[in-house]
Structures are given as C-alpha cells and as structure tokens.
Short mmCIF file of C-alpha atoms in Angstrom, two decimals:
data_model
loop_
_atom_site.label_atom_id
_atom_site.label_comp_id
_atom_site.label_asym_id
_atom_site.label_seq_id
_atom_site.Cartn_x
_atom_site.Cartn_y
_atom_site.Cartn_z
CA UNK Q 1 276.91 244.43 -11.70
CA UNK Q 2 278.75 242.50 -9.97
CA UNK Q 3 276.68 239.18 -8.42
CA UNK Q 4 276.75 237.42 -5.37
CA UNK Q 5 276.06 233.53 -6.19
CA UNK Q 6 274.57 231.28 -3.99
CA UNK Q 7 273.49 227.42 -4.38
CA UNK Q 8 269.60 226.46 -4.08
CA UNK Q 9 269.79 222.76 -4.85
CA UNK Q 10 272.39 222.50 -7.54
CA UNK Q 11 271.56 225.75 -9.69
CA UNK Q 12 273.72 229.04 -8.80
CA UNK Q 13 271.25 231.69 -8.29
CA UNK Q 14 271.97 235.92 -7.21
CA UNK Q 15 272.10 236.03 -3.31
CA UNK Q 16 269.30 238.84 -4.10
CA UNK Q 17 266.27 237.87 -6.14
CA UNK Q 18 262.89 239.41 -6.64
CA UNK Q 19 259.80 238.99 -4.61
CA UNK Q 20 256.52 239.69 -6.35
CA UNK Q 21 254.14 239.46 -3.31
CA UNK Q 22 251.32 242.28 -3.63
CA UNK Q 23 252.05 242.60 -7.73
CA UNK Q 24 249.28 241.37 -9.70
CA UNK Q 25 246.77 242.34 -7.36
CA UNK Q 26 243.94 245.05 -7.58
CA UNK Q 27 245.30 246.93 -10.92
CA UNK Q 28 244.15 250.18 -12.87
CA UNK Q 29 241.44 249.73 -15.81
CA UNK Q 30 244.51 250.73 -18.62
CA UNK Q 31 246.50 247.64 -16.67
CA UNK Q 32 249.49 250.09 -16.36
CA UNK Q 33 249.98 248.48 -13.38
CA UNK Q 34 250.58 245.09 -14.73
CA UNK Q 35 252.78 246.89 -17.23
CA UNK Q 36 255.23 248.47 -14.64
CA UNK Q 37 255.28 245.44 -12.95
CA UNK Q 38 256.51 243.34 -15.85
CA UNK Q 39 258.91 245.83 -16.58
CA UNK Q 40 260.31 246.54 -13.43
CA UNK Q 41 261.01 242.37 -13.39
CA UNK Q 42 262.30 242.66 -16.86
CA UNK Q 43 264.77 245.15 -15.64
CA UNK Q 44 265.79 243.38 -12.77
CA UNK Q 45 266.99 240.22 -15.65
CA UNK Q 46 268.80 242.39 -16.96
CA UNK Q 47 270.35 244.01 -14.31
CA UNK Q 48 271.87 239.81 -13.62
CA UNK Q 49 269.13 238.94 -11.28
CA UNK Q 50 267.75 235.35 -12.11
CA UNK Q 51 265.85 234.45 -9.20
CA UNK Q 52 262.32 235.44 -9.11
CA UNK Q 53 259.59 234.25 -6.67
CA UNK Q 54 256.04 233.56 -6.92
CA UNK Q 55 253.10 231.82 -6.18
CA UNK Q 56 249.55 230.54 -6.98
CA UNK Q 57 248.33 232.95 -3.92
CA UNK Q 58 249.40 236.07 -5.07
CA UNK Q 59 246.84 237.67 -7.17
CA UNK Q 60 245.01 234.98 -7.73
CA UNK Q 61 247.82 233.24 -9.96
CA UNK Q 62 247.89 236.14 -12.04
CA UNK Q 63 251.25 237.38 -10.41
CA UNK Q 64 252.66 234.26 -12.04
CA UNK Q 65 251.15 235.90 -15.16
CA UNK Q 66 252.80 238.76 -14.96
CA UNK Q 67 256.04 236.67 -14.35
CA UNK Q 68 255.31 234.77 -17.24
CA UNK Q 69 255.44 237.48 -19.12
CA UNK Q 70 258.12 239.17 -17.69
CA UNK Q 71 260.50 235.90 -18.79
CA UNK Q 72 259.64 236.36 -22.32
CA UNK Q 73 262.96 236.96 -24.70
CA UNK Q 74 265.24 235.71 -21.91
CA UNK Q 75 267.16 231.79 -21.58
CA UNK Q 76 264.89 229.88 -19.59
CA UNK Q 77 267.62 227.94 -18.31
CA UNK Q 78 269.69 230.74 -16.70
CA UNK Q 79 266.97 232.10 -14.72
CA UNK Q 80 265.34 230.38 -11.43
CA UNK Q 81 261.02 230.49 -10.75
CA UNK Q 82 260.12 229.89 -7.35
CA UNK Q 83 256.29 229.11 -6.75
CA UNK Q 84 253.97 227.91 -4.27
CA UNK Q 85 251.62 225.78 -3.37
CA UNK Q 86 248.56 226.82 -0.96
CA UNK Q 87 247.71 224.87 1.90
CA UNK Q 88 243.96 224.36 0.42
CA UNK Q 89 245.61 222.15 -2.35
CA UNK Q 90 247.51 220.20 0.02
CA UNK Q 91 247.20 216.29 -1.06
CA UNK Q 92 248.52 213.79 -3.61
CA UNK Q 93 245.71 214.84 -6.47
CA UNK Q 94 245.40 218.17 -5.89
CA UNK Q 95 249.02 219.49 -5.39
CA UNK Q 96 249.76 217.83 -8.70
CA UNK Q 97 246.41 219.95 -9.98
CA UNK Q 98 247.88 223.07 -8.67
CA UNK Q 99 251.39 222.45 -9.64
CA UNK Q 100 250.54 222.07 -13.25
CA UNK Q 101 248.19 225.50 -13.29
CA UNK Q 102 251.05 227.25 -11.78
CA UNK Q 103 253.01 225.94 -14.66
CA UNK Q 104 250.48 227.06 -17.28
CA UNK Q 105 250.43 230.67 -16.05
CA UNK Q 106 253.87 230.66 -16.14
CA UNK Q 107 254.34 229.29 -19.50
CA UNK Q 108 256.99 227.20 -18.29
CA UNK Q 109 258.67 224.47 -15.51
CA UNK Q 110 259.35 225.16 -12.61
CA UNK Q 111 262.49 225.26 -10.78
CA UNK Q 112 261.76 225.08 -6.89
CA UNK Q 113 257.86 224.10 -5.81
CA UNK Q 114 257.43 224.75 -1.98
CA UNK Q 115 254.57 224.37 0.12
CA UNK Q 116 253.63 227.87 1.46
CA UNK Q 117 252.46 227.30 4.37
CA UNK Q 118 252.88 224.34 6.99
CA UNK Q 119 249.21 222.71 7.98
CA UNK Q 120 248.15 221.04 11.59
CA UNK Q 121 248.05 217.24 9.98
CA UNK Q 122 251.34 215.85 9.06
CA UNK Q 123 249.75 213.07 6.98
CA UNK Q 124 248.41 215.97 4.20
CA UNK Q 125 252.23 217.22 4.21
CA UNK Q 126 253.85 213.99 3.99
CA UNK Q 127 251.29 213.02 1.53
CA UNK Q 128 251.85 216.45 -0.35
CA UNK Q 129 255.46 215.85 -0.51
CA UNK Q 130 255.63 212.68 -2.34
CA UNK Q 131 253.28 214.01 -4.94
CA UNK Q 132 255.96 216.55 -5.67
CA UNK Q 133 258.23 214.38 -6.15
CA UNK Q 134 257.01 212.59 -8.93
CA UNK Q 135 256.43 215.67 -10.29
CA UNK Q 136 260.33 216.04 -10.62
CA UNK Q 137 260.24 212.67 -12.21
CA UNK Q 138 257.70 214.11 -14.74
CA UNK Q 139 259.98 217.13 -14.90
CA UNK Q 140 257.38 220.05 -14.42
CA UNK Q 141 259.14 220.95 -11.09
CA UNK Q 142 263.03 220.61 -10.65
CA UNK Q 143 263.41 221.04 -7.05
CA UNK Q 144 261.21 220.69 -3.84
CA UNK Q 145 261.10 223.09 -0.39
CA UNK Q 146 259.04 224.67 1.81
CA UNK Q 147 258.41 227.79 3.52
CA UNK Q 148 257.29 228.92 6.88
CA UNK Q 149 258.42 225.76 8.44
CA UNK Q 150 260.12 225.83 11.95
CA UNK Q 151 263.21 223.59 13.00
CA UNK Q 152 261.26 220.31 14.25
CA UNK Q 153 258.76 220.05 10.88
CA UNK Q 154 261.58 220.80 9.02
CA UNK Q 155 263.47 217.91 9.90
CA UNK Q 156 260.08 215.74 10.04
CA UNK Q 157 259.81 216.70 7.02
CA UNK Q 158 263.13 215.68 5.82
CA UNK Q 159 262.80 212.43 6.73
CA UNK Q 160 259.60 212.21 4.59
CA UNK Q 161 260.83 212.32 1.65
CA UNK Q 162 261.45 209.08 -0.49
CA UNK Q 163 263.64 209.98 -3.71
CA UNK Q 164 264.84 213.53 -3.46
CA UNK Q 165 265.73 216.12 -0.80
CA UNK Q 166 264.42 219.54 0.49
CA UNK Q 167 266.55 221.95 -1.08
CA UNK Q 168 265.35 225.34 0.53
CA UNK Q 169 263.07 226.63 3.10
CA UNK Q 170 261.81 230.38 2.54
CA UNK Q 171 260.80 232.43 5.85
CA UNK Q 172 260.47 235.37 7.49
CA UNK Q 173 264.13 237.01 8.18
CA UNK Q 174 265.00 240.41 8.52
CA UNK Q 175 267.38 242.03 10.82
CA UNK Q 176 264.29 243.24 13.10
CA UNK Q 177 263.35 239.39 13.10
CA UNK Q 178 266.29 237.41 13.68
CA UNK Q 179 264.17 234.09 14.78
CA UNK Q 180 266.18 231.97 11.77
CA UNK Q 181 269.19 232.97 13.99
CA UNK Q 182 267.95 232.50 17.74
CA UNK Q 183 265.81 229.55 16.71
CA UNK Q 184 268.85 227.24 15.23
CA UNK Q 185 267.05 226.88 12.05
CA UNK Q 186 269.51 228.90 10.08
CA UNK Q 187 272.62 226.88 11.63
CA UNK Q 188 271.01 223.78 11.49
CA UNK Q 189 270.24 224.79 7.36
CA UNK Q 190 273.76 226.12 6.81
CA UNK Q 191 275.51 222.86 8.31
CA UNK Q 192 273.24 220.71 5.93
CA UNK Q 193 273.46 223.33 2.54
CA UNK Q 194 270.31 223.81 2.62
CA UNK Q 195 269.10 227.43 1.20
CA UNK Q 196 267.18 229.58 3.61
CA UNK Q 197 265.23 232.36 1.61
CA UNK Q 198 264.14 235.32 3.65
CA UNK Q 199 260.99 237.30 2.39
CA UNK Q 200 260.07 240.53 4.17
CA UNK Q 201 264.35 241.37 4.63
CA UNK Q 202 262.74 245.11 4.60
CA UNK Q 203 260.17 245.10 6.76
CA UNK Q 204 257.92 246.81 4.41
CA UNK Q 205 260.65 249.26 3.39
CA UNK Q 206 261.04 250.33 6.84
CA UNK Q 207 264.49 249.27 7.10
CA UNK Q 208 265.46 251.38 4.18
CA UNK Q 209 264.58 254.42 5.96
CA UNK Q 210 266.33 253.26 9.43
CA UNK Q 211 268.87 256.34 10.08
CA UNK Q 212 271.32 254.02 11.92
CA UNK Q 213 271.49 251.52 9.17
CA UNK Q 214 272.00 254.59 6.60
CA UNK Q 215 275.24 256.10 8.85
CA UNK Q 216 276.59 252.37 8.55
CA UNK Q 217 276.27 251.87 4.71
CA UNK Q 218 277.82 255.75 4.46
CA UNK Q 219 281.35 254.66 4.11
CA UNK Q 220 280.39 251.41 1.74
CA UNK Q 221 278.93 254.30 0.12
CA UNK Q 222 275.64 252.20 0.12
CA UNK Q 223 272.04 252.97 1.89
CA UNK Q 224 270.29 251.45 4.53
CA UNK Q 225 268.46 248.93 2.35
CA UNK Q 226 271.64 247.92 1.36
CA UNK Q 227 272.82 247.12 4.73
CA UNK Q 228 269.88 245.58 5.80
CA UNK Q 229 269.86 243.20 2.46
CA UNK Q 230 273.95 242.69 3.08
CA UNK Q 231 273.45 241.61 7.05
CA UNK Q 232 271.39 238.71 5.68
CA UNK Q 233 273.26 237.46 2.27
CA UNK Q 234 276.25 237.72 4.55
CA UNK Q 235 275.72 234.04 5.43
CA UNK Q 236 276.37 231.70 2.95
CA UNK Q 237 273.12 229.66 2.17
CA UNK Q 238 270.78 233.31 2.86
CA UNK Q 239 269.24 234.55 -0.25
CA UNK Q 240 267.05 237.63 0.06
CA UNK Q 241 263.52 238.21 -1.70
CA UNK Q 242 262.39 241.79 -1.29
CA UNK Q 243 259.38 242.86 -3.37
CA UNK Q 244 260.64 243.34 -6.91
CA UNK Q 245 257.67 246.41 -7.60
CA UNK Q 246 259.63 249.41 -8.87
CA UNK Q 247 262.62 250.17 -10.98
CA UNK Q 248 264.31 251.65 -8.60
CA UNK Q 249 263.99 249.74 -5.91
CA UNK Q 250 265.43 246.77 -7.68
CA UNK Q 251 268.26 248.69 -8.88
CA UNK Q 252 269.20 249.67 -5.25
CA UNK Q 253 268.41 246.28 -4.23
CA UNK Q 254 270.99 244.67 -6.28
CA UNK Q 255 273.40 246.85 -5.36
CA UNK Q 256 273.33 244.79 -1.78
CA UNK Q 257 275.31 242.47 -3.43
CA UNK Q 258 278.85 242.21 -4.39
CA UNK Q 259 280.63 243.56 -1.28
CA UNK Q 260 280.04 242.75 1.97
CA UNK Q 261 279.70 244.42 5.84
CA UNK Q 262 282.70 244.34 8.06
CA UNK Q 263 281.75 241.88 11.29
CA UNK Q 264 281.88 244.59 13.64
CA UNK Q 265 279.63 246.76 10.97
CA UNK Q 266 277.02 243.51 11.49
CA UNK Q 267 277.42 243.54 14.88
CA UNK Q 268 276.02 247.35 15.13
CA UNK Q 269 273.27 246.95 12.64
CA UNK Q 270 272.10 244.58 15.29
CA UNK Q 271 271.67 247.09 17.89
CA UNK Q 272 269.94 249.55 14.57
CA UNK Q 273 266.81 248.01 14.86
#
C-alpha cells in the first residue's frame, strides 16, 4: 500500500488511521467480539497504518485494552497511540491519575494525550494542561492536544502552555460537516502546522453509501468512502479516524490514501452531500 504521510508533532503518521470508538463495549460471553476487534486493528498494522486512536471513555478503558493487545509483536516506535482524557479527570492530580491508567491498559507510553472534551472553567483546562506537560518531562506522554475545541479556546489555550506546544486538535469533520472549513479553524491550524484529526469522516458509514460520491470515485476506480476519506486528507495537516471495527472496512479505508481527487472532483463532492 502505498501511504499518505502526514506530521502530528514531529512523528510521520498515515493520513488515515484507525478509530476505535464503540469497540470494547458491550461484547459476547465467548469475547469474540474483543477478538475481531483486535484483529481487525492488527490487520490494519499491517496493512502500514500506524496511527490508532483511543481513549479512557471508550469502554470503560477497556478499548485501550483491546489496543494494547492489538500492538503486541509490532515496533512500538513506528506506530502512534492517541488517547484521551475525560473531562471528570480534569485537574493537576487527577489528569496525571488518569494519564498513567491509560498507560497501564495500554501497556505502553503514549504518543499524543488530548483532553476530550473542552469544560466551562478555563482555570481546570489551563490547570489540566500544565499537568500534561510534565508528564512529557516524565516521558509517559510524548505529545499534548485537544479535541472538540473551537477557534477562540484553541488559541486560549495555546497561550497556556509553558514548555511545549499543542500539536493536534481532533474534531468533528466530514464532508456533510464542513464547520473546520467555514469556522477558520482548519486555516488557522494549517498556517500554524498544527494537525487537525477528524473523527466521524463517515458519518456513521453513511457517506459510503452516498450514490453521488460513488459515481465520483468510479473513474479513480475507488468507492464512495474513499472519496469521502480523500476530500478530507486532501489538505495537508487533515488526518482521518474512521472506526477501525471490521476487516474490511479498514482495508477499503486505506485505500483512501495514496492518490488524490482532482479540485473540480472536490468541488462536486461538495454539492454530494
């Protein structure tokens, strides 16, 4: 396969990683579940994919289980974990807390830490923040972002930091939800090199069945998923996280990368959706 590499920070990852949002959830009693899961993300490595996303929300922390798992047998260092802290373990103390359980369930560091969601009271993200960054000092996180942060906290936030910068902010972007786009956020991002990582590029899979997307990816000889995964990895600092559940799914959703839409091809899947 051949990859599309982007920058988060100063680690190349694939302009297409895996999402596990909704794996590690409610599971069958023989945990086949669990199994497919960490297969389907052990496929995905192999496919070339080293960016895989997480957090201590999904599942309880047992998605970053699974994930832990999944890692086993590969380099460590040419892979890239994303997790997450919750808002409820916003602060100095308890961020650190959550950081390092993260860690544990993973087995391992970790290479970006955001906070998942923003919160009403600066002080707790500021505060928040800072304890992540001595946890780069104590290397158990490499990087620090955020996610679901508009333009103005974004930059407040920026100018919070003491030692290190914010290296990536992941949020919703998908070609039915263009806000990054109409909001400035994704030009202010792209003029700073900042990585934007877009979760829900498929709209639940509803994108890959979108007819006009699928007559656009006919002569790339690609699908609709395709295109809609393409529009966004397009620009240079998007990476795309669509759920990483099935085998298949992966597969087709690495083979979004590697080529790219014409402009006037991502000027019409504008008007798909």
């Amino acid at each position: 396969m051949r990859r599309d590499v982007k920058k988060i920070g100063g680690d190349k990852v694939t302009a297409v990683g895996m999402g596990t949002w909704g794996i590690g959830g409610k599971e069958s009693p023989d945990h086949s579940r669990d199994r497919e899961s960490v297969e389907a993300l052990k496929y995905g490595i192999e496919l070339g994919i080293n960016l895989i996303d997480t957090a201590e929300f999904y599942g309880k922390g047992h998605s970053e289980e699974l994930v832990g798992k999944a890692i086993q047998g590969f380099e460590r260092e040419e892979l890239f974990i994303v997790s997450k802290v919750w808002p409820t373990h916003f602060g100095y103390e308890s961020a650190k807390k959550a950081a390092r359980a993260s860690a544990r369930r993973l087995g391992t560091y970790i290479d970006l830490y955001l906070l998942h969601w923003p919160v009403d009271n600066f002080e707790r993200i500021e505060e928040t923040l800072h304890a992540l960054e001595e946890l780069v000092d104590e290397g158990l996180i490499r990087y620090i972002g955020v996610s679901n942060f508009d333009l103005e906290l974004f930059k407040r936030s920026q100018e919070a930091m003491r030692k290190y910068g914010i290296v990536a902010n992941q949020v919703k972007y998908s070609l039915r939800d263009r806000w990054p786009e109409t909001s400035g956020l994704l030009d202010y991002m792209k003029r700073e090199g900042i990585a934007l990582m877009a979760y829900t590029p498929l709209e639940k899979g509803s994108l890959a069945r979108n007819p006009c997307l699928a007559e656009i990816g006919k002569p790339y000889g690609k699908t609709a998923a395709q295109v809609a995964l393409n529009y966004l990895i397009w620009e240079e600092n998007v990476v795309a996280i669509p759920k990483a559940g099935r085998k298949e799914h992966i597969e087709e959703n690495a083979g979004a990368m590697g080529w790219r839409l014409s402009k006037e091809d991502r000027e019409k899947a504008r008007g798909c959706v």
